[in-house]
XYZ file of C-alpha atoms in Angstrom:
683
model
C -16.189 -38.775 -51.868
C -19.256 -39.655 -49.797
C -17.752 -39.674 -46.309
C -20.886 -40.606 -44.382
C -22.264 -43.235 -46.739
C -22.836 -46.546 -44.997
C -24.273 -44.890 -41.868
C -22.985 -45.320 -38.337
C -24.644 -48.680 -37.762
C -22.149 -50.260 -40.157
C -18.970 -48.681 -38.808
C -19.176 -48.722 -34.995
C -18.296 -52.233 -33.877
C -21.674 -53.530 -35.028
C -23.380 -51.843 -32.038
C -25.893 -49.591 -33.852
C -27.495 -47.879 -30.892
C -24.274 -46.793 -29.168
C -22.716 -45.569 -32.410
C -25.711 -43.506 -33.420
C -26.174 -42.140 -29.900
C -22.583 -40.955 -29.730
C -22.646 -39.459 -33.234
C -25.929 -37.610 -32.778
C -24.880 -36.367 -29.336
C -21.635 -35.021 -30.779
C -23.516 -33.445 -33.671
C -25.920 -31.750 -31.259
C -23.000 -30.466 -29.176
C -21.271 -29.125 -32.277
C -24.417 -27.378 -33.494
C -24.903 -25.795 -30.058
C -21.254 -24.687 -29.929
C -21.417 -23.280 -33.434
C -24.684 -21.466 -32.670
C -23.244 -19.960 -29.506
C -20.130 -18.766 -31.310
C -22.245 -17.266 -34.069
C -24.470 -15.613 -31.470
C -21.421 -13.949 -29.868
C -20.351 -12.458 -33.188
C -23.872 -11.307 -34.127
C -24.352 -9.778 -30.690
C -21.111 -7.824 -31.022
C -22.091 -6.519 -34.456
C -25.580 -5.508 -33.374
C -24.081 -3.603 -30.446
C -22.988 -0.987 -32.978
C -25.218 1.992 -33.611
C -27.551 2.139 -36.603
C -25.786 5.017 -38.303
C -25.293 3.532 -41.749
C -26.721 4.932 -44.965
C -27.091 1.430 -46.419
C -30.071 -0.862 -45.949
C -31.410 -4.258 -46.964
C -32.665 -2.861 -50.258
C -32.736 -3.337 -53.157
C -32.882 -6.957 -52.015
C -32.520 -8.789 -55.332
C -29.772 -6.546 -56.640
C -27.786 -6.877 -53.421
C -28.390 -10.623 -53.291
C -27.331 -11.071 -56.911
C -24.195 -9.020 -56.324
C -23.289 -11.086 -53.243
C -23.877 -14.422 -54.992
C -21.846 -13.361 -58.035
C -18.984 -11.945 -55.961
C -18.739 -15.001 -53.706
C -19.316 -17.588 -56.408
C -17.039 -16.149 -59.082
C -14.222 -14.608 -57.016
C -13.902 -11.999 -59.774
C -12.543 -9.371 -57.363
C -9.645 -11.684 -56.457
C -9.014 -12.841 -60.040
C -8.795 -9.202 -61.112
C -5.624 -8.535 -59.122
C -4.192 -11.994 -58.332
C -5.133 -14.841 -60.717
C -3.249 -17.508 -58.722
C -5.033 -16.553 -55.511
C -8.330 -16.463 -57.430
C -7.883 -20.019 -58.719
C -6.814 -21.239 -55.279
C -9.768 -19.628 -53.546
C -12.242 -20.853 -56.148
C -11.048 -24.457 -55.829
C -11.303 -24.336 -52.037
C -14.655 -22.546 -51.966
C -16.511 -24.760 -54.411
C -14.861 -27.881 -53.033
C -16.071 -27.035 -49.523
C -19.563 -26.002 -50.611
C -20.285 -29.020 -52.817
C -18.813 -31.548 -50.362
C -20.765 -30.050 -47.477
C -24.018 -30.146 -49.431
C -23.234 -33.659 -50.665
C -22.601 -34.905 -47.146
C -25.757 -33.304 -45.780
C -27.927 -34.716 -48.568
C -26.536 -38.241 -48.185
C -27.280 -38.147 -44.453
C -30.830 -36.963 -45.202
C -31.235 -39.576 -47.931
C -29.792 -42.562 -46.044
C -30.438 -41.855 -42.351
C -33.746 -39.960 -42.504
C -35.672 -40.809 -45.665
C -34.661 -44.483 -45.923
C -36.030 -45.471 -42.486
C -39.273 -43.628 -43.236
C -39.803 -45.007 -46.740
C -37.049 -46.198 -49.113
C -39.092 -44.909 -52.042
C -38.426 -41.360 -50.824
C -34.677 -41.720 -51.421
C -33.330 -39.632 -54.269
C -29.684 -40.788 -54.513
C -30.068 -43.922 -56.604
C -29.558 -45.095 -60.169
C -27.799 -42.830 -62.714
C -28.413 -39.771 -60.518
C -26.325 -41.308 -57.737
C -23.511 -42.188 -60.133
C -23.182 -38.614 -61.411
C -23.479 -37.375 -57.829
C -20.581 -39.629 -56.802
C -18.440 -38.474 -59.741
C -19.142 -34.782 -59.008
C -18.175 -35.145 -55.347
C -14.960 -36.906 -56.268
C -14.045 -34.130 -58.695
C -14.790 -31.368 -56.182
C -12.980 -33.235 -53.431
C -9.898 -33.374 -55.631
C -10.226 -29.643 -56.373
C -10.383 -28.943 -52.641
C -7.124 -30.828 -52.047
C -5.495 -29.022 -54.984
C -6.686 -25.623 -53.745
C -5.454 -26.259 -50.201
C -2.111 -27.421 -51.539
C -1.809 -24.205 -53.557
C -2.727 -22.187 -50.461
C 0.038 -23.762 -48.371
C 2.589 -23.454 -51.182
C 1.667 -19.813 -51.772
C 1.836 -18.852 -48.094
C 4.887 -20.811 -46.986
C 6.984 -21.214 -50.158
C 6.115 -18.346 -52.517
C 5.476 -15.968 -49.588
C 3.987 -12.911 -51.385
C 4.854 -9.739 -49.491
C 1.217 -8.734 -48.940
C 0.500 -11.876 -46.879
C 1.294 -11.389 -43.209
C 1.509 -14.908 -41.818
C 0.549 -15.392 -38.183
C 1.487 -18.246 -35.860
C -1.658 -20.328 -36.366
C -2.392 -19.591 -40.019
C -1.253 -23.071 -41.048
C -4.004 -24.685 -38.966
C -7.008 -23.791 -41.125
C -5.782 -25.144 -44.486
C -3.976 -28.087 -42.875
C -7.008 -29.181 -40.859
C -9.225 -28.932 -43.912
C -6.651 -30.808 -45.989
C -6.605 -33.682 -43.488
C -10.420 -33.771 -43.617
C -10.379 -33.999 -47.422
C -7.647 -36.668 -47.583
C -9.155 -38.848 -44.836
C -12.518 -38.539 -46.597
C -11.025 -40.085 -49.731
C -9.357 -42.846 -47.705
C -12.728 -43.598 -46.050
C -14.385 -43.751 -49.455
C -11.595 -45.806 -51.022
C -11.516 -48.387 -48.250
C -15.303 -48.804 -48.449
C -15.257 -49.199 -52.226
C -12.619 -51.921 -52.052
C -13.901 -54.023 -49.148
C -17.531 -53.813 -50.301
C -16.452 -54.493 -53.900
C -18.904 -51.928 -55.246
C -19.799 -52.483 -58.919
C -19.995 -48.708 -59.634
C -16.507 -48.015 -58.284
C -15.388 -46.358 -61.527
C -17.789 -43.491 -60.805
C -15.608 -42.640 -57.800
C -12.209 -42.529 -59.564
C -10.318 -40.523 -56.929
C -11.636 -42.579 -54.043
C -10.876 -45.758 -55.999
C -7.291 -44.601 -56.410
C -6.979 -44.137 -52.644
C -8.478 -47.615 -52.176
C -5.911 -49.195 -54.498
C -3.190 -47.412 -52.537
C -4.431 -49.088 -49.341
C -4.442 -52.445 -51.113
C -0.838 -51.893 -52.144
C -0.035 -51.367 -48.468
C -1.462 -54.834 -47.745
C -4.838 -53.866 -46.262
C -7.545 -56.298 -47.381
C -10.658 -58.064 -46.116
C -11.450 -57.651 -42.420
C -8.391 -55.491 -41.800
C -9.567 -53.046 -44.451
C -13.069 -53.006 -42.958
C -11.736 -52.238 -39.478
C -9.482 -49.540 -40.932
C -12.526 -48.041 -42.650
C -14.522 -48.050 -39.404
C -11.793 -46.424 -37.340
C -10.921 -43.852 -39.982
C -14.598 -43.022 -40.502
C -14.867 -41.949 -36.875
C -11.609 -40.037 -36.994
C -12.817 -38.234 -40.121
C -16.206 -37.510 -38.549
C -14.606 -36.061 -35.415
C -12.342 -33.856 -37.547
C -15.344 -32.503 -39.477
C -17.427 -31.876 -36.363
C -14.524 -30.229 -34.551
C -13.788 -27.973 -37.504
C -17.424 -26.841 -37.714
C -17.488 -26.062 -33.981
C -14.267 -24.048 -34.328
C -15.402 -21.760 -37.170
C -17.110 -18.944 -35.157
C -14.211 -18.752 -32.705
C -11.476 -18.154 -35.289
C -12.077 -14.829 -37.062
C -10.056 -15.716 -40.130
C -12.313 -18.722 -40.785
C -15.439 -16.819 -39.743
C -15.216 -14.871 -43.005
C -16.742 -17.958 -44.699
C -20.089 -16.620 -43.453
C -19.539 -12.948 -42.667
C -17.874 -12.052 -45.987
C -20.998 -12.850 -48.002
C -23.104 -10.777 -45.588
C -20.601 -7.930 -45.819
C -20.825 -7.954 -49.623
C -24.636 -7.973 -49.427
C -24.523 -4.842 -47.245
C -21.876 -3.182 -49.429
C -22.080 0.591 -49.231
C -24.030 1.863 -52.229
C -22.783 5.455 -52.054
C -19.371 6.266 -53.612
C -16.403 5.359 -51.417
C -15.390 9.013 -51.086
C -18.647 10.080 -49.416
C -18.921 10.629 -45.665
C -22.153 10.523 -43.724
C -23.619 13.647 -42.146
C -23.086 14.233 -38.437
C -25.469 16.200 -36.235
C -22.723 18.379 -34.763
C -24.791 20.790 -32.686
C -27.218 18.114 -31.505
C -24.405 15.767 -30.514
C -22.737 18.421 -28.370
C -26.046 19.271 -26.689
C -26.773 15.585 -25.970
C -23.212 14.781 -24.940
C -22.810 12.279 -27.789
C -19.598 11.291 -29.499
C -18.792 12.698 -32.929
C -16.894 10.189 -35.016
C -15.330 7.187 -33.280
C -13.428 7.302 -30.004
C -14.257 3.931 -28.471
C -15.392 0.614 -29.869
C -19.027 1.287 -28.971
C -18.987 4.300 -31.339
C -18.667 2.053 -34.410
C -21.777 1.285 -36.437
C -23.038 -2.265 -36.940
C -21.720 -2.139 -40.514
C -18.240 -1.155 -39.381
C -18.261 -3.955 -36.812
C -19.381 -6.442 -39.447
C -16.326 -5.430 -41.480
C -14.071 -6.486 -38.621
C -15.331 -10.073 -38.737
C -15.289 -10.269 -42.536
C -11.579 -9.618 -43.036
C -9.784 -12.544 -44.682
C -6.353 -11.031 -43.921
C -5.437 -11.318 -47.606
C -3.367 -8.113 -47.426
C -4.674 -6.619 -50.670
C -5.633 -3.339 -48.989
C -2.139 -2.868 -47.615
C -0.475 -4.009 -50.849
C -2.355 -1.279 -52.751
C -2.043 1.479 -50.135
C 0.151 4.276 -51.601
C 1.269 5.410 -48.152
C 2.492 1.905 -47.398
C 4.114 1.566 -50.821
C 5.953 4.822 -50.205
C 7.491 3.393 -47.028
C 5.185 4.790 -44.361
C 3.828 2.694 -41.518
C 0.178 2.647 -42.580
C -1.226 -0.901 -42.790
C -4.973 -0.697 -43.525
C -5.403 -4.422 -42.835
C -3.722 -4.040 -39.444
C -6.164 -1.299 -38.436
C -9.135 -3.569 -39.215
C -7.574 -6.604 -37.537
C -6.433 -4.705 -34.446
C -9.952 -3.347 -33.961
C -11.358 -6.871 -34.382
C -8.906 -8.380 -31.910
C -9.728 -5.669 -29.398
C -13.450 -6.352 -29.811
C -12.720 -10.024 -29.052
C -10.900 -9.111 -25.861
C -7.331 -9.373 -27.114
C -6.539 -5.665 -26.809
C -5.969 -3.233 -23.910
C -7.998 -3.587 -20.758
C -10.938 -1.304 -19.910
C -9.374 1.799 -18.475
C -11.967 4.368 -17.588
C -14.701 3.866 -14.988
C -18.226 4.796 -15.883
C -19.989 7.739 -14.279
C -22.936 7.623 -11.873
C -22.840 3.861 -11.483
C -22.813 3.179 -15.227
C -20.865 0.346 -16.792
C -17.160 1.007 -17.418
C -16.319 2.251 -20.884
C -13.700 0.860 -23.227
C -10.266 2.203 -23.943
C -9.758 5.022 -26.435
C -9.017 3.344 -29.739
C -6.505 5.904 -31.005
C -3.329 5.596 -28.991
C -4.127 2.218 -27.483
C -5.387 0.154 -30.416
C -4.483 2.307 -33.428
C -1.276 4.355 -33.490
C -2.173 8.081 -33.891
C 0.435 8.727 -36.587
C -1.117 6.061 -38.825
C -4.329 8.087 -39.167
C -2.532 11.062 -40.655
C -0.610 9.042 -43.249
C -3.812 8.173 -45.123
C -4.408 10.087 -48.365
C -8.099 8.981 -48.415
C -7.468 7.671 -51.939
C -9.755 4.634 -51.533
C -7.234 2.103 -52.873
C -7.875 -0.127 -49.860
C -11.631 -0.102 -50.517
C -11.235 -0.890 -54.219
C -8.830 -3.757 -53.493
C -10.894 -5.536 -50.837
C -12.656 -8.636 -52.217
C -15.271 -8.627 -49.440
C -16.365 -4.947 -49.489
C -14.557 -3.852 -46.314
C -13.732 -0.154 -45.984
C -10.615 0.555 -43.902
C -10.963 4.150 -45.175
C -14.270 4.756 -43.405
C -12.769 3.614 -40.094
C -9.757 5.890 -40.519
C -11.969 8.882 -41.308
C -14.311 8.220 -38.376
C -11.312 7.878 -36.042
C -10.029 11.186 -37.441
C -13.370 12.794 -36.654
C -13.136 11.512 -33.096
C -9.610 12.863 -32.710
C -10.418 16.304 -34.137
C -13.958 16.881 -32.871
C -13.784 15.213 -29.458
C -10.129 15.527 -28.458
C -8.906 18.497 -30.518
C -5.868 16.446 -31.556
C -4.362 16.681 -35.041
C -1.014 17.456 -36.702
C 0.267 20.969 -36.132
C 0.392 21.553 -39.877
C -3.414 21.716 -39.968
C -3.663 24.632 -37.538
C -3.170 27.326 -40.179
C -5.377 25.451 -42.632
C -8.294 25.456 -40.169
C -7.718 29.156 -39.422
C -7.763 29.982 -43.126
C -10.971 28.037 -43.689
C -12.736 29.645 -40.730
C -11.591 33.218 -41.336
C -11.212 33.506 -45.114
C -13.091 30.408 -46.415
C -10.004 29.006 -48.140
C -7.141 26.761 -46.935
C -4.446 29.400 -47.588
C -6.185 32.174 -45.668
C -5.977 34.567 -48.632
C -8.478 37.429 -49.036
C -11.576 36.809 -51.124
C -10.569 39.553 -53.557
C -7.631 37.389 -54.658
C -10.086 34.877 -56.130
C -10.346 37.093 -59.197
C -6.625 37.503 -59.891
C -6.576 34.630 -62.378
C -9.267 36.266 -64.530
C -7.147 39.249 -65.628
C -7.192 39.575 -69.405
C -10.195 37.263 -69.756
C -13.746 38.312 -70.494
C -15.530 36.376 -67.727
C -18.914 37.308 -66.331
C -19.791 37.129 -62.647
C -22.954 35.259 -61.770
C -24.175 38.425 -60.028
C -24.084 40.141 -63.445
C -25.219 37.138 -65.459
C -27.759 35.274 -63.283
C -29.267 33.538 -66.324
C -26.022 31.710 -67.204
C -26.598 28.066 -68.087
C -23.637 26.875 -66.018
C -21.684 28.000 -63.006
C -17.943 27.461 -63.399
C -16.910 26.593 -59.846
C -13.189 27.363 -59.886
C -12.191 25.982 -56.480
C -9.499 27.273 -54.165
C -6.573 25.598 -55.936
C -7.651 26.973 -59.320
C -8.204 30.441 -57.937
C -5.099 30.901 -55.761
C -2.257 28.686 -56.994
C -0.392 30.147 -60.006
C 0.126 26.786 -61.721
C -3.506 25.785 -61.334
C -4.717 29.219 -62.431
C -3.497 28.254 -65.914
C -5.868 25.274 -65.832
C -8.818 27.522 -64.972
C -7.846 29.931 -67.751
C -7.627 27.093 -70.271
C -11.106 25.849 -69.369
C -12.520 29.361 -69.809
C -11.025 29.530 -73.305
C -12.430 26.103 -74.199
C -15.915 26.979 -72.919
C -15.905 30.300 -74.757
C -14.698 28.586 -77.938
C -17.654 26.186 -77.728
C -20.120 28.982 -77.027
C -21.105 27.755 -73.559
C -23.086 30.189 -71.423
C -21.337 30.286 -68.021
C -20.362 32.579 -65.181
C -18.305 32.462 -61.980
C -19.023 33.492 -58.385
C -15.805 35.472 -57.957
C -15.387 36.781 -54.416
C -18.628 35.051 -53.396
C -17.080 31.635 -53.990
C -15.782 29.794 -50.937
C -14.153 26.444 -50.220
C -16.514 23.472 -50.378
C -15.012 22.280 -47.087
C -13.566 19.084 -48.531
C -10.149 19.403 -46.780
C -11.794 19.993 -43.402
C -14.114 17.008 -43.766
C -11.376 14.576 -44.867
C -9.175 15.711 -41.973
C -12.077 15.213 -39.562
C -13.293 18.733 -38.722
C -16.983 18.267 -39.458
C -17.909 21.547 -37.778
C -15.857 23.708 -40.157
C -17.046 21.655 -43.112
C -20.693 22.200 -42.256
C -20.177 25.939 -41.737
C -18.617 26.240 -45.185
C -21.175 23.946 -46.812
C -24.157 25.855 -45.417
C -22.610 29.181 -46.431
C -21.899 28.066 -49.999
C -25.227 26.275 -50.439
C -27.039 29.442 -49.377
C -25.117 31.406 -52.016
C -25.767 28.835 -54.749
C -29.444 28.506 -53.917
C -29.915 32.267 -53.836
C -28.697 32.344 -57.436
C -30.875 29.297 -58.231
C -27.838 27.454 -59.597
C -28.794 24.223 -61.377
C -25.655 23.096 -63.206
C -22.023 23.342 -62.127
C -18.725 22.690 -63.939
C -15.541 22.277 -61.907
C -11.903 21.431 -62.611
C -11.377 19.873 -59.163
C -12.418 16.242 -58.483
C -12.529 17.018 -54.753
C -15.013 19.841 -55.335
C -16.897 17.595 -57.765
C -17.216 14.810 -55.185
C -18.357 17.151 -52.425
C -20.794 19.192 -54.509
C -22.334 16.169 -56.200
C -22.536 13.626 -53.391
C -22.267 15.396 -50.034
C -24.038 18.727 -50.497
C -27.420 17.006 -50.997
C -27.135 16.071 -47.290
C -27.606 19.786 -46.560
C -30.112 20.763 -49.240
C -27.686 21.520 -52.050
C -28.882 19.585 -55.094
C -27.123 20.375 -58.357
C -26.150 18.730 -61.616
C -22.366 18.661 -61.342
C -19.883 18.045 -64.163
C -16.173 17.512 -63.941
C -14.481 19.349 -66.778
C -13.401 16.065 -68.429
C -17.039 14.970 -68.604
C -18.142 18.286 -70.028
C -15.339 18.535 -72.603
C -15.951 14.957 -73.750
C -19.589 15.892 -74.342
C -18.654 19.033 -76.280
C -16.414 16.934 -78.531
C -19.169 14.367 -79.120
C -21.578 17.155 -80.040
C -19.084 18.586 -82.541
C -18.746 21.888 -80.693
C -14.966 21.567 -80.365
C -12.844 21.096 -83.497
C -9.471 19.772 -82.411
C -7.263 20.502 -85.414
C -3.747 21.359 -84.202
C -1.457 18.319 -84.071
C 0.361 18.052 -80.736
C 2.706 15.073 -81.377
C 2.974 13.915 -77.778
C 3.463 10.611 -76.009
C 1.114 11.114 -73.057
C 0.623 9.054 -69.883
C -2.680 9.656 -68.107
C -2.905 9.644 -64.312
C -6.256 8.661 -62.771
C -7.042 11.042 -59.939
C -8.454 9.166 -56.923
C -11.487 11.404 -56.451
C -12.243 11.288 -60.151
C -11.417 7.641 -60.799
C -11.750 5.286 -57.841
C -14.258 7.337 -55.883
C -16.433 8.382 -58.844
C -15.500 5.854 -61.561
C -14.801 8.479 -64.226
C -12.297 6.613 -66.386
C -13.764 6.724 -69.881
C -14.157 10.445 -70.561
C -10.550 11.583 -69.985
C -9.231 8.798 -72.204
C -11.766 9.550 -74.926
C -10.552 13.177 -74.960
C -6.905 12.160 -75.261
C -7.707 9.809 -78.140
C -9.403 12.699 -79.978
C -6.378 14.986 -79.670
C -4.467 14.987 -83.002
C -0.989 13.477 -82.694
C -1.372 12.395 -79.055
C -0.377 8.808 -78.321
C -1.933 7.568 -75.061
C 0.370 5.383 -72.962
C -1.430 3.479 -70.219
C 0.461 3.184 -66.953
C 0.793 -0.168 -65.215
C -0.894 1.333 -62.147
C -4.060 2.748 -63.699
C -7.796 3.153 -63.183
C -8.905 1.432 -59.947
C -5.304 0.313 -59.297
C -3.791 3.762 -59.838
C -1.403 5.094 -57.203
C -2.525 8.476 -55.912
C -0.588 11.750 -55.992
C -0.412 11.935 -52.188
C -2.343 15.195 -51.810
C -5.725 13.949 -50.604
C -6.995 13.809 -47.037
C -5.385 17.146 -46.200
C -1.864 15.855 -46.876
C -1.277 18.542 -49.496
C -0.844 20.908 -46.525
C 1.495 18.645 -44.527
C 5.223 18.292 -45.048
C 6.034 14.642 -45.689
C 9.397 13.102 -44.752
C 11.990 12.754 -47.505
C 12.108 9.316 -49.123
C 8.537 8.533 -48.111
C 6.596 10.885 -50.342
C 3.723 9.425 -52.310
C 4.054 11.990 -55.111
C 7.649 10.892 -55.722
C 6.536 7.256 -55.806
C 3.909 8.086 -58.423
C 6.383 10.063 -60.542
C 8.767 7.087 -60.432
C 5.987 4.837 -61.729
C 5.273 7.263 -64.566
C 8.966 7.472 -65.455
C 8.899 3.731 -66.202
C 6.497 4.461 -69.112
C 8.838 7.099 -70.608
C 6.157 9.654 -71.595
C 6.745 13.156 -72.855
C 3.924 14.550 -70.774
C 2.093 13.397 -67.654
C -1.575 14.277 -68.049
C -3.877 14.703 -65.061
C -7.286 16.232 -64.424
C -6.992 17.495 -60.854
C -5.331 20.625 -59.423
C -4.272 18.705 -56.294
C -2.448 16.219 -58.525
C -0.848 19.033 -60.498
C 0.562 20.620 -57.341
C 1.925 17.305 -56.075
C 3.377 16.373 -59.461
C 5.168 19.692 -59.888
C 7.016 18.967 -56.638
C 7.552 15.310 -57.506
C 8.937 16.012 -60.972
C 11.473 18.445 -59.543
C 12.489 16.046 -56.773
C 12.971 13.104 -59.145
C 14.561 15.113 -61.960
C 12.025 13.796 -64.480
C 12.455 14.634 -68.153
C 8.736 15.111 -68.837
C 6.259 17.799 -67.794
C 2.842 17.716 -66.157
C -0.182 19.149 -67.973
C -3.887 19.181 -67.255
C -6.041 17.601 -69.933
C -7.880 20.874 -70.596
C -4.565 22.608 -71.337
C -3.934 20.096 -74.142
C -7.479 20.612 -75.451
C -6.981 24.385 -75.501
C -3.693 23.936 -77.345
C -5.280 21.593 -79.898
C -7.943 24.245 -80.565
C -5.151 26.588 -81.579
C-alpha cells in the first residue's frame, strides 16, 4: 500500500512542474497549519504553573514505560480485550503506513534525483516492504471497522458518543481504502511483475478490472484518485491539533512519559501561610490555577469512558462522571465554556470564570470517594482524582464552601484532634483488660502501634485493635501506643480539601513522634498508613510504616505465628482502596488468608485494581448518602454474588461501611478484619 509511489510527475496530467508545485505548496500549508495547532496546545499547557512533583527523570525508565504502554496497549487489553485489539490494529496500521509513506517519498523524490544509488527501497528489501505495508494497511481497515461496529452497533455503556465522533474513524477509513485503490490501479495498468508482493492492493486492482476499468481509463482513474487520496491525507494531518479527541495521538504518549511517580493517593504540599500572605490561590479555582501536568491531561483524554465505567459513585447511581470533568475542563480551555466573567483589578487582564459552579457542578465534587479507580483505569495516565481534589481545596480553602455534614467533623479535628470530637482520654477505652504499654513508659519499644481514630473510638473497630495487640503479644513483638498523645493524621481533612487543618494536625503529630524518636510504625488503617508513609515526609516526618497485613505476613514467614486452629470458612477478600489501588498491597493479605487453616479464599469479580470501594473515603464516611445510591450497598451486593460466609477486609473505614451495608442488604454473611481471623486461628 504505497500511496505516493510513482511521484507526482506521473499522475498530474503529465505536467510535472505544476503538479509538484501544487503538492509541495499544499504540504507546506499543512505543515504550517499543524505546527500552529500544536503550538496553541503547547502554549495552553505551559501556561499552567510548575507545581508538579514529577520531572523528566529518570529519562530511560519513563521513556521505556511510555513506549511499552503505547506500543502494547496492555492497559486497554487488561480491561477490554476487544478494544485493545481494535486500538492495536489502528495504531500500528497508522504508524507503519505513515513511516512507509514518508520513506518512499524520501527514497523516490529526494534521494533518486540526487543519486539513484542512494535509494534503499529496491530488490528483495522493497518486496518485503511492500508486503508489510499491505498487511498493516489491511489491519488498519479491520481496526477501523471494529471501532465503528463497537461504537454504533455494540454501543458499550461506557462510550459516550458525540455528534462528530464518526468523523475520525470514517475519514481514516476512506484514506486507507482509497490508498489500496490507488495501489491496485497502479499495479494493474503498469503490469508490475512483483504484484504478488502487494496482495491486498492487487485484490483491489482486480476489483477495478471487474468493473471494466482498463488501459488509459484505469490510468486516469489512478491519477485522479491519487490526488483525492493525497488531499484526504493532508487535510487529516492539518486537522489533528484542532480536534482534541484525535490530538491524543501525540499528547497521550507525552502524558504517559510524565506519569506521576508518587502513589495516586498522595497530595502535594501547599504553602498555606505563604499563599495567604502573597494573595495566591490554594488549590484550583480558575483554569490558570491548574499545573502544566493537569492541563496536559486535558488534551490527552481519549474519551474511552473507562474512568467513569469504573467509578463506584457512578456505578451506584450518582451523577459523578470523571471523564466529563476532564472533558468539560478541556472544552472550557478551548473556549467552548462560559465567558470570562470577572474583570481584572488595577488594569490587569480579566480573569476566567470560577470552574466550580460554571464548568464543574459543585455536587459532583462531593460524590467522589477518592478511591483512585479512575486513575487505575485510564490507559493514558490521566488523573481525574487529582483535579477533583484540587477543586475541593479551592472550594474549602478559598471559598469556605463544603457540605454541611463536614462542619462538625472540622470542629472535632480542630478542637479534639479527632473527627468525632471525643475527648483524648477516650482513646484508651479500648485497652481495658489488655496489658499495653504507653510509649511514654516504654520509649525503647521497637514499634509504635498507631491505632488511629476509628480503631480507638468506634466499638466495632476497637475489636480489630484488640486483636492486633493479641497477635503482636503472641509473637513477642516489642511495641507501645501513644494513648492520649495520639491524634488524627489529618487524612479526612486533606481529602475533603482543608489543607490548613491537615497541616496543623500533621505538624502536631510529627512533633510528638519525633520527640519520642519513633522509627517504625504499625497501623491497622490504610488511610493512616498512606498519610504517615507518603505525606508526612513532606513535613519532616520520616518513618518506616507497616500496615498490619504486611507485618502479620512477615511474622508468619518468620515462623513467629503458629496458626493451628481450623476455621472452616469460605472467605471473600475486599481490597481496600488505600491499601490496594493507592499502595499496591495485594499479595500480603491473600498470603495470610491462604495460611489460615480451613479458610477457602474466594476471589471477587471486582478485585485488586478493579475493586469497588466501600464508599467511606474522601470524607464520605461522615456524610449521609441518599438511599439507593450508596456505594457500600453496591459493594455488598457484589460480594453477595460470590456467596461467602465471611467478608474479610483490612481497613476500619471499610468495616464501618460494611456493617451498615450488610444490615441494609440483609446479607447472610458477616464482616471480619483479617487480623481477627488470625487471632482466632492462634486460639
